[in-house]
Tab-separated table of C-alpha atoms (C1' of nucleotides) in Angstrom:
chain	number	residue	atom	x	y	z
A	1	MET	CA	9.380	21.836	-7.682
A	2	ILE	CA	8.436	19.468	-10.431
A	3	SER	CA	10.315	16.509	-11.758
A	4	GLN	CA	9.731	14.081	-14.511
A	5	PRO	CA	7.873	11.006	-13.301
A	6	SER	CA	9.883	7.868	-12.932
A	7	LEU	CA	9.273	4.835	-15.082
A	8	VAL	CA	7.738	3.212	-12.038
A	9	ASP	CA	5.056	5.877	-11.780
A	10	LEU	CA	4.385	5.763	-15.492
A	11	ALA	CA	4.149	1.985	-15.415
A	12	CYS	CA	1.638	2.120	-12.559
A	13	GLU	CA	-0.621	4.482	-14.461
A	14	GLU	CA	-0.286	2.576	-17.693
A	15	ILE	CA	-1.102	-0.774	-16.118
A	16	LYS	CA	-4.138	0.696	-14.390
A	17	ARG	CA	-5.193	2.063	-17.749
A	18	LEU	CA	-4.736	-1.333	-19.369
A	19	ILE	CA	-6.951	-2.884	-16.729
A	20	ALA	CA	-9.566	-0.166	-17.027
A	21	ASN	CA	-9.577	-0.526	-20.795
A	22	GLY	CA	-10.131	-4.232	-20.525
A	23	ASP	CA	-6.831	-5.090	-22.178
A	24	LEU	CA	-6.070	-6.926	-18.982
A	25	GLY	CA	-9.029	-8.916	-17.746
A	26	ALA	CA	-9.865	-10.248	-14.331
A	27	ASP	CA	-7.703	-13.137	-13.180
A	28	GLU	CA	-5.343	-12.587	-16.065
A	29	ARG	CA	-1.710	-13.269	-15.354
A	30	LEU	CA	0.863	-10.522	-15.796
A	31	PHE	CA	4.079	-11.842	-17.314
A	32	GLU	CA	6.942	-9.557	-16.499
A	33	PRO	CA	9.026	-9.985	-19.668
A	34	ARG	CA	6.034	-9.568	-21.943
A	35	LEU	CA	4.629	-6.590	-20.050
A	36	ALA	CA	8.025	-4.926	-19.800
A	37	ALA	CA	8.486	-5.206	-23.546
A	38	GLN	CA	4.968	-3.923	-24.104
A	39	LEU	CA	5.619	-0.857	-21.970
A	40	GLY	CA	9.074	-0.377	-23.415
A	41	ILE	CA	10.852	-0.571	-20.076
A	42	SER	CA	13.010	-3.128	-18.351
A	43	ARG	CA	11.854	-5.487	-15.647
A	44	PRO	CA	13.206	-3.822	-12.475
A	45	PRO	CA	11.080	-0.654	-12.667
A	46	LEU	CA	8.133	-2.759	-13.802
A	47	ARG	CA	8.522	-5.023	-10.784
A	48	GLU	CA	8.518	-2.026	-8.459
A	49	ALA	CA	5.336	-0.804	-10.091
A	50	LEU	CA	3.761	-4.228	-9.625
A	51	ARG	CA	4.663	-4.170	-5.938
A	52	ILE	CA	2.861	-0.854	-5.575
A	53	LEU	CA	-0.245	-2.055	-7.393
A	54	ALA	CA	-0.234	-5.195	-5.281
A	55	ALA	CA	-0.110	-3.063	-2.140
A	56	GLN	CA	-3.216	-1.300	-3.452
A	57	HIS	CA	-4.962	-4.606	-4.036
A	58	ILE	CA	-5.320	-3.924	-7.724
A	59	ILE	CA	-3.259	-6.972	-8.565
A	60	GLU	CA	-2.212	-9.824	-6.325
A	61	GLN	CA	1.014	-11.739	-6.079
A	62	THR	CA	1.674	-15.326	-5.210
A	63	PRO	CA	5.288	-16.256	-4.630
A	64	ARG	CA	7.006	-17.810	-7.626
A	65	ARG	CA	3.813	-17.636	-9.621
A	66	GLY	CA	3.791	-14.012	-10.488
A	67	TYR	CA	1.043	-11.456	-10.468
A	68	ARG	CA	-2.531	-11.572	-11.649
A	69	VAL	CA	-5.296	-9.028	-11.898
A	70	VAL	CA	-7.592	-9.426	-8.927
A	71	SER	CA	-11.047	-10.698	-9.622
A	72	LEU	CA	-13.642	-9.280	-7.281
A	73	SER	CA	-16.189	-11.664	-5.852
A	74	GLN	CA	-19.545	-10.465	-4.670
A	75	ASN	CA	-18.123	-10.510	-1.188
A	76	ASP	CA	-15.273	-8.266	-2.272
A	77	VAL	CA	-17.658	-5.745	-3.747
A	78	ASP	CA	-19.679	-5.760	-0.550
A	79	GLU	CA	-16.500	-5.179	1.414
A	80	ILE	CA	-15.480	-2.245	-0.711
A	81	TYR	CA	-18.888	-0.590	-0.609
A	82	GLY	CA	-19.182	-1.094	3.118
A	83	LEU	CA	-15.795	0.406	3.796
A	84	ARG	CA	-16.390	3.212	1.355
A	85	TYR	CA	-19.576	4.184	3.118
A	86	VAL	CA	-17.883	4.267	6.502
A	87	LEU	CA	-14.968	6.310	5.225
A	88	GLU	CA	-17.132	8.842	3.462
A	89	LYS	CA	-19.337	9.189	6.507
A	90	PHE	CA	-16.248	9.831	8.592
A	91	ALA	CA	-15.076	12.376	6.052
A	92	LEU	CA	-18.367	14.244	6.427
A	93	ASP	CA	-18.054	14.199	10.209
A	94	GLN	CA	-14.618	15.736	9.916
A	95	LEU	CA	-15.760	18.202	7.303
A	96	ILE	CA	-18.859	19.612	8.990
A	97	PRO	CA	-17.018	21.774	11.531
A	98	LYS	CA	-14.960	23.236	8.722
A	99	LEU	CA	-17.884	24.007	6.442
A	100	PRO	CA	-18.206	27.712	7.302
A	101	ASP	CA	-14.742	28.330	5.876
A	102	ALA	CA	-15.007	25.754	3.137
A	103	ASP	CA	-14.433	26.527	-0.495
A	104	PHE	CA	-17.032	24.778	-2.605
A	105	HIS	CA	-15.555	25.755	-5.911
A	106	ASP	CA	-14.015	22.400	-6.819
A	107	LEU	CA	-17.112	20.550	-5.722
A	108	GLU	CA	-19.389	22.831	-7.737
A	109	GLU	CA	-17.231	22.282	-10.763
A	110	THR	CA	-17.726	18.521	-10.598
A	111	VAL	CA	-21.486	18.921	-10.271
A	112	THR	CA	-21.517	21.246	-13.274
A	113	ARG	CA	-19.570	18.678	-15.249
A	114	MET	CA	-21.988	16.017	-14.124
A	115	TRP	CA	-25.004	17.968	-15.318
A	116	ASP	CA	-23.388	18.729	-18.657
A	117	ALA	CA	-22.491	15.110	-19.207
A	118	ALA	CA	-25.933	13.922	-18.128
A	119	ARG	CA	-27.684	16.294	-20.510
A	120	ASN	CA	-25.553	14.924	-23.333
A	121	ASP	CA	-26.332	11.372	-22.261
A	122	ASP	CA	-22.607	10.931	-21.705
A	123	ALA	CA	-22.592	8.124	-19.151
A	124	VAL	CA	-18.815	7.948	-18.983
A	125	GLY	CA	-18.619	11.659	-18.340
A	126	VAL	CA	-21.129	11.353	-15.513
A	127	PHE	CA	-19.176	8.435	-14.162
A	128	ILE	CA	-15.963	10.423	-14.006
A	129	ALA	CA	-17.624	13.537	-12.628
A	130	ASN	CA	-19.238	11.432	-9.932
A	131	ARG	CA	-15.915	9.927	-9.002
A	132	ASP	CA	-14.310	13.356	-8.821
A	133	PHE	CA	-17.203	14.654	-6.733
A	134	HIS	CA	-16.661	12.066	-4.055
A	135	LEU	CA	-12.885	12.306	-4.144
A	136	THR	CA	-13.138	16.069	-3.795
A	137	LEU	CA	-15.623	15.754	-0.976
A	138	VAL	CA	-13.368	13.429	0.968
A	139	ALA	CA	-10.343	15.582	0.224
A	140	MET	CA	-12.139	18.572	1.753
A	141	ALA	CA	-12.069	16.779	5.095
A	142	GLY	CA	-8.342	17.494	5.156
A	143	HIS	CA	-7.433	14.036	6.388
A	144	ARG	CA	-4.522	12.707	4.363
A	145	ARG	CA	-4.736	9.066	5.353
A	146	LEU	CA	-8.465	9.000	4.924
A	147	GLN	CA	-8.178	10.480	1.475
A	148	GLN	CA	-5.530	7.971	0.566
A	149	ALA	CA	-7.549	5.008	1.761
A	150	TYR	CA	-10.657	6.287	0.041
A	151	SER	CA	-9.080	6.845	-3.350
A	152	THR	CA	-7.447	3.435	-3.232
A	153	LEU	CA	-10.859	1.940	-2.659
A	154	MET	CA	-12.339	3.961	-5.497
A	155	ASP	CA	-9.585	2.753	-7.796
A	156	GLN	CA	-10.381	-0.842	-6.969
A	157	MET	CA	-14.043	-0.356	-7.760
A	158	GLN	CA	-13.497	1.702	-10.843
A	159	LEU	CA	-11.154	-0.770	-12.436
A	160	TYR	CA	-13.556	-3.569	-11.694
A	161	MET	CA	-16.565	-1.757	-13.031
A	162	SER	CA	-15.034	-0.527	-16.233
A	163	ARG	CA	-13.904	-4.078	-16.810
A	164	ASN	CA	-17.044	-5.984	-16.172
A	165	LEU	CA	-20.015	-3.806	-16.793
A	166	SER	CA	-21.113	-1.302	-19.312
A	167	ILE	CA	-21.340	2.062	-17.641
A	168	GLU	CA	-24.900	2.507	-18.839
A	169	ALA	CA	-26.089	-0.583	-17.014
A	170	GLN	CA	-24.835	0.841	-13.740
A	171	THR	CA	-26.614	4.151	-13.660
A	172	HIS	CA	-29.544	3.342	-11.457
A	173	GLY	CA	-32.415	5.728	-11.760
A	174	GLY	CA	-31.008	7.587	-14.712
A	175	LEU	CA	-28.239	10.083	-15.162
A	176	LEU	CA	-30.261	13.191	-14.328
A	177	GLU	CA	-31.649	11.611	-11.181
A	178	GLY	CA	-28.116	11.013	-9.943
A	179	CYS	CA	-27.166	14.604	-10.661
A	180	LYS	CA	-30.103	15.815	-8.636
A	181	ARG	CA	-29.020	13.740	-5.658
A	182	HIS	CA	-25.537	15.207	-5.798
A	183	GLU	CA	-26.946	18.678	-6.184
A	184	ARG	CA	-28.996	18.144	-3.045
A	185	LEU	CA	-25.971	16.873	-1.159
A	186	LEU	CA	-24.002	19.918	-2.225
A	187	GLU	CA	-26.822	22.213	-1.131
A	188	SER	CA	-26.967	20.583	2.268
A	189	LEU	CA	-23.230	21.108	2.624
A	190	ARG	CA	-23.626	24.779	1.801
A	191	SER	CA	-26.261	25.053	4.506
A	192	GLY	CA	-23.851	23.529	7.004
A	193	ASP	CA	-26.692	21.809	8.815
A	194	ALA	CA	-25.431	18.477	10.093
A	195	ALA	CA	-28.832	16.795	10.116
A	196	ALA	CA	-29.620	17.881	6.572
A	197	ILE	CA	-26.240	16.654	5.389
A	198	ALA	CA	-26.681	13.277	7.009
A	199	GLU	CA	-30.084	12.943	5.421
A	200	ALA	CA	-28.896	13.970	1.981
A	201	PHE	CA	-25.950	11.631	2.221
A	202	THR	CA	-28.072	8.698	3.286
A	203	ALA	CA	-30.601	9.405	0.552
A	204	HIS	CA	-27.749	9.698	-1.891
A	205	GLY	CA	-26.331	6.342	-0.982
A	206	GLU	CA	-29.553	4.571	-0.163
A	207	ARG	CA	-29.601	2.003	-2.887
A	208	ARG	CA	-25.913	1.706	-3.288
A	209	TYR	CA	-24.250	0.703	-0.082
A	210	LEU	CA	-25.248	-2.299	1.980
A	211	PRO	CA	-26.321	-5.556	0.473
A	212	ILE	CA	-25.753	-4.954	-3.169
A	213	SER	CA	-25.007	-7.624	-5.673
A	214	ALA	CA	-21.811	-7.451	-7.635
A	215	ALA	CA	-23.762	-7.347	-10.852
A	216	GLN	CA	-25.696	-4.368	-9.570
A	217	ALA	CA	-22.725	-2.313	-8.508
A	218	SER	CA	-23.624	1.283	-9.097
A	219	ILE	CA	-21.412	4.120	-10.173
A	220	TRP	CA	-22.831	6.568	-7.648
B	1	MET	CA	1.554	-25.043	-0.003
B	2	ILE	CA	4.408	-23.289	1.711
B	3	SER	CA	7.344	-21.524	0.193
B	4	GLN	CA	10.310	-19.705	1.542
B	5	PRO	CA	9.770	-15.975	1.860
B	6	SER	CA	11.408	-13.827	-0.759
B	7	LEU	CA	14.168	-11.393	0.077
B	8	VAL	CA	11.646	-8.617	-0.435
B	9	ASP	CA	9.439	-9.911	2.368
B	10	LEU	CA	12.397	-10.444	4.638
B	11	ALA	CA	13.710	-6.974	3.901
B	12	CYS	CA	10.309	-5.446	4.728
B	13	GLU	CA	10.212	-7.145	8.096
B	14	GLU	CA	13.808	-6.339	8.886
B	15	ILE	CA	13.446	-2.663	8.037
B	16	LYS	CA	10.329	-2.421	10.167
B	17	ARG	CA	12.291	-4.041	12.961
B	18	LEU	CA	15.112	-1.545	12.521
B	19	ILE	CA	12.648	1.306	12.815
B	20	ALA	CA	10.924	-0.209	15.832
B	21	ASN	CA	14.285	-0.760	17.507
B	22	GLY	CA	15.241	2.827	16.964
B	23	ASP	CA	18.175	1.958	14.741
B	24	LEU	CA	16.402	4.069	12.162
B	25	GLY	CA	15.019	7.250	13.637
B	26	ALA	CA	12.318	9.589	12.440
B	27	ASP	CA	13.216	11.627	9.373
B	28	GLU	CA	16.307	9.553	8.840
B	29	ARG	CA	17.260	8.956	5.232
B	30	LEU	CA	17.509	5.416	3.931
B	31	PHE	CA	20.472	5.012	1.627
B	32	GLU	CA	19.969	2.081	-0.670
B	33	PRO	CA	23.595	0.979	-1.082
B	34	ARG	CA	24.288	1.161	2.629
B	35	LEU	CA	21.048	-0.539	3.650
B	36	ALA	CA	21.446	-3.274	1.049
B	37	ALA	CA	24.918	-4.055	2.344
B	38	GLN	CA	23.647	-4.013	5.910
B	39	LEU	CA	20.901	-6.506	5.069
B	40	GLY	CA	23.215	-8.596	2.922
B	41	ILE	CA	21.089	-8.315	-0.209
B	42	SER	CA	21.379	-6.429	-3.459
B	43	ARG	CA	19.542	-3.264	-4.331
B	44	PRO	CA	16.691	-4.548	-6.541
B	45	PRO	CA	14.885	-6.593	-3.870
B	46	LEU	CA	15.581	-3.831	-1.352
B	47	ARG	CA	14.019	-1.246	-3.646
B	48	GLU	CA	10.909	-3.365	-4.017
B	49	ALA	CA	10.671	-3.637	-0.262
B	50	LEU	CA	11.004	0.131	0.050
B	51	ARG	CA	8.147	0.602	-2.422
B	52	ILE	CA	5.940	-1.593	-0.277
B	53	LEU	CA	6.826	0.232	2.933
B	54	ALA	CA	6.208	3.544	1.198
B	55	ALA	CA	2.765	2.325	0.154
B	56	GLN	CA	2.112	1.570	3.821
B	57	HIS	CA	3.218	5.073	4.815
B	58	ILE	CA	5.982	3.733	6.981
B	59	ILE	CA	8.571	5.500	4.882
B	60	GLU	CA	8.113	8.186	2.268
B	61	GLN	CA	9.781	8.749	-1.048
B	62	THR	CA	10.649	11.936	-2.850
B	63	PRO	CA	11.839	11.574	-6.441
B	64	ARG	CA	15.579	11.619	-6.895
B	65	ARG	CA	16.050	12.149	-3.183
B	66	GLY	CA	15.414	8.702	-1.910
B	67	TYR	CA	13.447	7.464	1.048
B	68	ARG	CA	13.184	8.637	4.616
B	69	VAL	CA	11.464	7.343	7.696
B	70	VAL	CA	8.232	9.245	8.180
B	71	SER	CA	8.063	11.511	11.163
B	72	LEU	CA	4.606	11.781	12.617
B	73	SER	CA	3.365	15.199	13.582
B	74	GLN	CA	0.669	15.682	16.155
B	75	ASN	CA	-1.770	16.013	13.309
B	76	ASP	CA	-0.652	12.664	11.899
B	77	VAL	CA	-1.207	10.970	15.233
B	78	ASP	CA	-4.657	12.499	15.448
B	79	GLU	CA	-5.406	11.243	11.953
B	80	ILE	CA	-4.328	7.723	12.770
B	81	TYR	CA	-6.277	7.564	16.004
B	82	GLY	CA	-9.385	8.994	14.389
B	83	LEU	CA	-9.290	6.539	11.539
B	84	ARG	CA	-8.480	3.681	13.853
B	85	TYR	CA	-11.520	4.449	15.958
B	86	VAL	CA	-13.808	4.509	12.938
B	87	LEU	CA	-12.430	1.279	11.544
B	88	GLU	CA	-12.657	-0.572	14.819
B	89	LYS	CA	-16.201	0.666	15.330
B	90	PHE	CA	-17.098	-0.598	11.877
B	91	ALA	CA	-15.463	-3.917	12.685
B	92	LEU	CA	-17.685	-4.252	15.743
B	93	ASP	CA	-20.782	-3.443	13.683
B	94	GLN	CA	-19.841	-6.182	11.264
B	95	LEU	CA	-18.975	-8.570	14.044
B	96	ILE	CA	-22.070	-8.267	16.208
B	97	PRO	CA	-24.386	-10.316	13.963
B	98	LYS	CA	-21.792	-13.067	13.889
B	99	LEU	CA	-21.222	-13.166	17.635
B	100	PRO	CA	-23.483	-16.164	18.370
B	101	ASP	CA	-21.234	-18.366	16.245
B	102	ALA	CA	-18.026	-16.605	17.156
B	103	ASP	CA	-15.018	-18.384	18.568
B	104	PHE	CA	-13.519	-16.304	21.353
B	105	HIS	CA	-10.525	-18.521	21.895
B	106	ASP	CA	-7.925	-16.316	20.231
B	107	LEU	CA	-9.308	-13.236	21.909
B	108	GLU	CA	-9.292	-14.874	25.325
B	109	GLU	CA	-5.716	-15.921	24.802
B	110	THR	CA	-4.602	-12.319	24.243
B	111	VAL	CA	-6.418	-11.190	27.385
B	112	THR	CA	-4.769	-13.957	29.365
B	113	ARG	CA	-1.390	-12.866	28.059
B	114	MET	CA	-2.220	-9.290	28.929
B	115	TRP	CA	-3.062	-10.172	32.534
B	116	ASP	CA	0.086	-12.249	32.934
B	117	ALA	CA	2.249	-9.475	31.573
B	118	ALA	CA	0.526	-6.853	33.699
B	119	ARG	CA	1.001	-8.886	36.865
B	120	ASN	CA	4.703	-9.115	36.084
B	121	ASP	CA	4.848	-5.396	35.389
B	122	ASP	CA	5.910	-6.273	31.849
B	123	ALA	CA	4.796	-3.181	29.967
B	124	VAL	CA	6.118	-4.410	26.639
B	125	GLY	CA	4.226	-7.670	27.046
B	126	VAL	CA	1.021	-5.778	27.765
B	127	PHE	CA	1.699	-3.576	24.783
B	128	ILE	CA	2.000	-6.562	22.453
B	129	ALA	CA	-0.967	-8.376	23.942
B	130	ASN	CA	-3.064	-5.257	23.543
B	131	ARG	CA	-2.058	-4.951	19.933
B	132	ASP	CA	-2.917	-8.590	19.292
B	133	PHE	CA	-6.248	-8.163	21.065
B	134	HIS	CA	-7.351	-5.422	18.718
B	135	LEU	CA	-5.964	-7.089	15.618
B	136	THR	CA	-7.782	-10.277	16.547
B	137	LEU	CA	-10.975	-8.398	17.262
B	138	VAL	CA	-10.922	-6.709	13.873
B	139	ALA	CA	-9.992	-9.955	12.173
B	140	MET	CA	-13.079	-11.593	13.658
B	141	ALA	CA	-15.219	-9.234	11.599
B	142	GLY	CA	-14.169	-11.268	8.576
B	143	HIS	CA	-13.551	-8.221	6.409
B	144	ARG	CA	-10.260	-8.605	4.604
B	145	ARG	CA	-9.818	-5.027	3.445
B	146	LEU	CA	-10.795	-3.665	6.806
B	147	GLN	CA	-8.315	-5.919	8.532
B	148	GLN	CA	-5.621	-4.883	6.121
B	149	ALA	CA	-6.263	-1.175	6.582
B	150	TYR	CA	-6.417	-1.561	10.327
B	151	SER	CA	-3.182	-3.461	10.733
B	152	THR	CA	-1.385	-1.000	8.474
B	153	LEU	CA	-2.551	1.767	10.758
B	154	MET	CA	-1.448	-0.154	13.821
B	155	ASP	CA	1.975	-0.646	12.280
B	156	GLN	CA	2.337	3.068	11.708
B	157	MET	CA	1.486	3.820	15.307
B	158	GLN	CA	3.531	1.035	16.774
B	159	LEU	CA	6.678	1.995	14.926
B	160	TYR	CA	6.226	5.582	15.954
B	161	MET	CA	5.582	4.792	19.577
B	162	SER	CA	8.399	2.354	20.046
B	163	ARG	CA	10.642	4.982	18.528
B	164	ASN	CA	9.648	8.013	20.446
B	165	LEU	CA	8.262	7.081	23.783
B	166	SER	CA	9.030	4.707	26.520
B	167	ILE	CA	6.269	2.153	26.773
B	168	GLU	CA	5.809	2.853	30.445
B	169	ALA	CA	4.973	6.480	29.864
B	170	GLN	CA	2.111	5.497	27.586
B	171	THR	CA	0.168	3.216	29.854
B	172	HIS	CA	-2.483	5.556	31.091
B	173	GLY	CA	-4.198	4.435	34.237
B	174	GLY	CA	-1.867	1.569	34.883
B	175	LEU	CA	-1.410	-1.823	33.357
B	176	LEU	CA	-4.028	-3.651	35.393
B	177	GLU	CA	-6.621	-0.985	34.693
B	178	GLY	CA	-6.149	-1.503	30.976
B	179	CYS	CA	-6.543	-5.243	31.373
B	180	LYS	CA	-9.807	-4.728	33.174
B	181	ARG	CA	-11.158	-2.581	30.376
B	182	HIS	CA	-10.307	-5.254	27.830
B	183	GLU	CA	-11.807	-7.917	30.031
B	184	ARG	CA	-15.038	-5.930	30.163
B	185	LEU	CA	-15.050	-5.498	26.405
B	186	LEU	CA	-14.562	-9.223	25.963
B	187	GLU	CA	-17.391	-9.938	28.377
B	188	SER	CA	-19.733	-7.644	26.495
B	189	LEU	CA	-18.856	-9.429	23.272
B	190	ARG	CA	-19.700	-12.759	24.872
B	191	SER	CA	-23.059	-11.362	25.901
B	192	GLY	CA	-23.736	-10.340	22.323
B	193	ASP	CA	-25.640	-7.266	23.463
B	194	ALA	CA	-24.984	-4.461	21.003
B	195	ALA	CA	-25.622	-1.668	23.478
B	196	ALA	CA	-23.317	-3.182	26.072
B	197	ILE	CA	-20.595	-3.646	23.477
B	198	ALA	CA	-20.861	-0.071	22.296
B	199	GLU	CA	-20.624	1.159	25.852
B	200	ALA	CA	-17.657	-1.040	26.703
B	201	PHE	CA	-15.890	0.001	23.538
B	202	THR	CA	-16.469	3.679	24.153
B	203	ALA	CA	-15.358	3.364	27.767
B	204	HIS	CA	-12.343	1.435	26.600
B	205	GLY	CA	-11.281	4.106	24.188
B	206	GLU	CA	-12.552	7.112	26.066
B	207	ARG	CA	-9.313	8.817	26.854
B	208	ARG	CA	-7.425	7.618	23.860
B	209	TYR	CA	-9.116	8.606	20.676
B	210	LEU	CA	-10.001	12.160	19.732
B	211	PRO	CA	-7.957	15.159	20.665
B	212	ILE	CA	-4.913	13.536	22.077
B	213	SER	CA	-1.500	15.010	22.042
B	214	ALA	CA	1.225	13.169	20.239
B	215	ALA	CA	3.232	13.006	23.403
B	216	GLN	CA	0.325	11.378	25.165
B	217	ALA	CA	-0.302	8.672	22.595
B	218	SER	CA	-1.516	5.660	24.488
B	219	ILE	CA	-0.878	2.039	23.792
B	220	TRP	CA	-4.468	1.004	24.334
C	1	DC	C1'	34.912	37.180	6.140
C	2	DA	C1'	30.953	35.770	3.694
C	3	DA	C1'	28.657	34.250	-0.269
C	4	DA	C1'	28.454	32.164	-4.629
C	5	DA	C1'	30.091	29.107	-8.077
C	6	DG	C1'	32.229	24.990	-9.477
C	7	DA	C1'	33.929	20.402	-8.869
C	8	DA	C1'	33.837	16.037	-6.643
C	9	DT	C1'	31.339	12.592	-4.377
C	10	DA	C1'	27.554	9.710	-3.574
C	11	DC	C1'	23.051	8.289	-4.283
C	12	DT	C1'	19.056	7.157	-7.228
C	13	DG	C1'	17.128	5.448	-11.689
C	14	DT	C1'	17.708	2.121	-15.093
C	15	DC	C1'	19.448	-1.771	-17.738
C	16	DT	C1'	21.648	-6.260	-18.908
C	17	DA	C1'	22.690	-10.694	-17.385
C	18	DC	C1'	22.606	-14.948	-14.511
C	19	DA	C1'	20.624	-18.421	-11.211
C	20	DT	C1'	16.680	-20.743	-9.528
C	21	DT	C1'	12.273	-22.578	-9.554
C	22	DC	C1'	7.923	-23.789	-11.253
C	23	DA	C1'	4.626	-25.577	-14.670
C	24	DA	C1'	3.397	-27.909	-18.663
C	25	DC	C1'	4.080	-31.328	-21.952
C	26	DG	C1'	5.603	-35.538	-23.649
C	27	DT	C1'	6.966	-40.186	-22.874
C	28	DC	C1'	7.192	-44.479	-20.704
C	29	DG	C1'	5.270	-48.057	-17.954
C	30	DA	C1'	1.391	-50.550	-15.896
D	1	DT	C1'	-5.962	-46.065	-21.946
D	2	DC	C1'	-4.663	-43.853	-17.854
D	3	DG	C1'	-1.346	-42.392	-14.610
D	4	DA	C1'	3.180	-41.140	-13.122
D	5	DC	C1'	7.678	-39.556	-13.874
D	6	DG	C1'	11.156	-36.989	-16.190
D	7	DT	C1'	12.515	-33.389	-19.221
D	8	DT	C1'	12.152	-28.981	-21.249
D	9	DG	C1'	11.010	-24.371	-21.494
D	10	DA	C1'	9.684	-20.089	-19.597
D	11	DA	C1'	9.072	-17.001	-15.869
D	12	DT	C1'	10.512	-15.260	-11.400
D	13	DG	C1'	14.236	-14.006	-7.968
D	14	DT	C1'	18.605	-11.891	-7.641
D	15	DA	C1'	23.013	-9.683	-8.690
D	16	DG	C1'	26.154	-6.338	-10.608
D	17	DA	C1'	27.149	-2.328	-13.471
D	18	DC	C1'	26.421	2.126	-15.740
D	19	DA	C1'	24.354	6.760	-16.441
D	20	DG	C1'	22.252	10.840	-14.640
D	21	DT	C1'	21.383	13.985	-10.941
D	22	DA	C1'	21.350	16.037	-6.360
D	23	DT	C1'	24.170	17.373	-2.537
D	24	DT	C1'	28.112	18.846	-0.286
D	25	DC	C1'	32.488	20.673	0.220
D	26	DT	C1'	35.975	23.494	-1.318
D	27	DT	C1'	37.688	27.334	-3.510
D	28	DT	C1'	37.535	31.786	-5.258
D	29	DT	C1'	35.868	36.325	-5.530
D	30	DG	C1'	33.571	40.443	-3.875
DNA sequence: CAAAAGAATACTGTCTACATTCAACGTCGA
DNA sequence: TCGACGTTGAATGTAGACAGTATTCTTTTG
């Protein structure tokens, strides 16, 4: 059963897009009347959308002083990466027992996309494929709350990165190198060997998680 | 700078209270007009509150069919406990390096409260003290997003438990036994020895996390 | 008697409008 | 010239009303 999305849902997506595009910068205030007019909706549905985004830590609200786009400090980035690592590790732990019956199709598709984009030097394409790879991986764990928490975290990072850094500057070690690491991780998953998976995952994330400067935030 | 809480905040708290009290049962629909009248506010602030609670997975929304209190299946309980374990473990990892400079005052206070309540056979008091112990512990890690995720999870469990089970039935091993386990965990934290902490934490959570039936959900 | 269709009711989604509060700017005084 | 106070303007917090849609009950037909 499908239904047309409500204005609230549309507003959420559109505001996230505005932030990702850089139309709304870090620390920028969101004025309800202006934004409502810009989106062509009235304030009530917009306000509900803002509440949702605030709950996801994409914007923050201070009473009587409205909403503003969050600006991530170095500490914030460290927090996000640290939590992301833990959640993805947990996802793998949950996933490993299920691997024999797992369907790798979706995961393979993202890796294929990643290779294609990398060969065309399409950094944005690699970026998106990478994001989808990890979201798919976590989704395979079959843990709804985990998936939810993880994708919220990814959203926070993604919005920040597309705002502050050129994608190219964030691809440590080159596009093709990153593809290879994901390929290896996928292979280890196919093997189902827990030790190999742990190793591939650690190698994959080696330079990315744990003390990492905000300016060096990596897309992987 | 202080400011009076908005109706949205008040509505959030009140609705959570209604659920905890059992006035709103699992799977029960939340009718906006009725609820707004009951709370003495109009629908717009109520709707914003509902959006927030939905984002916290305390209620769920289906388009054009309103909101309903979530009902937790056994699988949901397993999910929450699993994630809670991972997050609290991560909190300890983050906390250990900071232990030499840590202030245990707040933590000690919750343990004191727990003992007092246990001696008076006050299961609800123990329940609350236990909750505060873990929230305080996680807060000491100094990781805002972690703390946020953790307390959201605790809310989900707490609301469910106070709805479905008598507190007494959930205190595995007796009230005093639980106090002792927390006391030991606190002692290990004071020692600062990582191995001892890990052991105390595992012993503390032994029977609680991982395959646990919904009916057996424990307060610890 | 049961099932399906239609009508009535009630709830959600959305909008317009009003009250309240905060922040910035200008003015007045020291 | 600098600081403080008051005023003004704009944005947030809230309320009430209307339109559209789902659900339920009743009625009618097979």
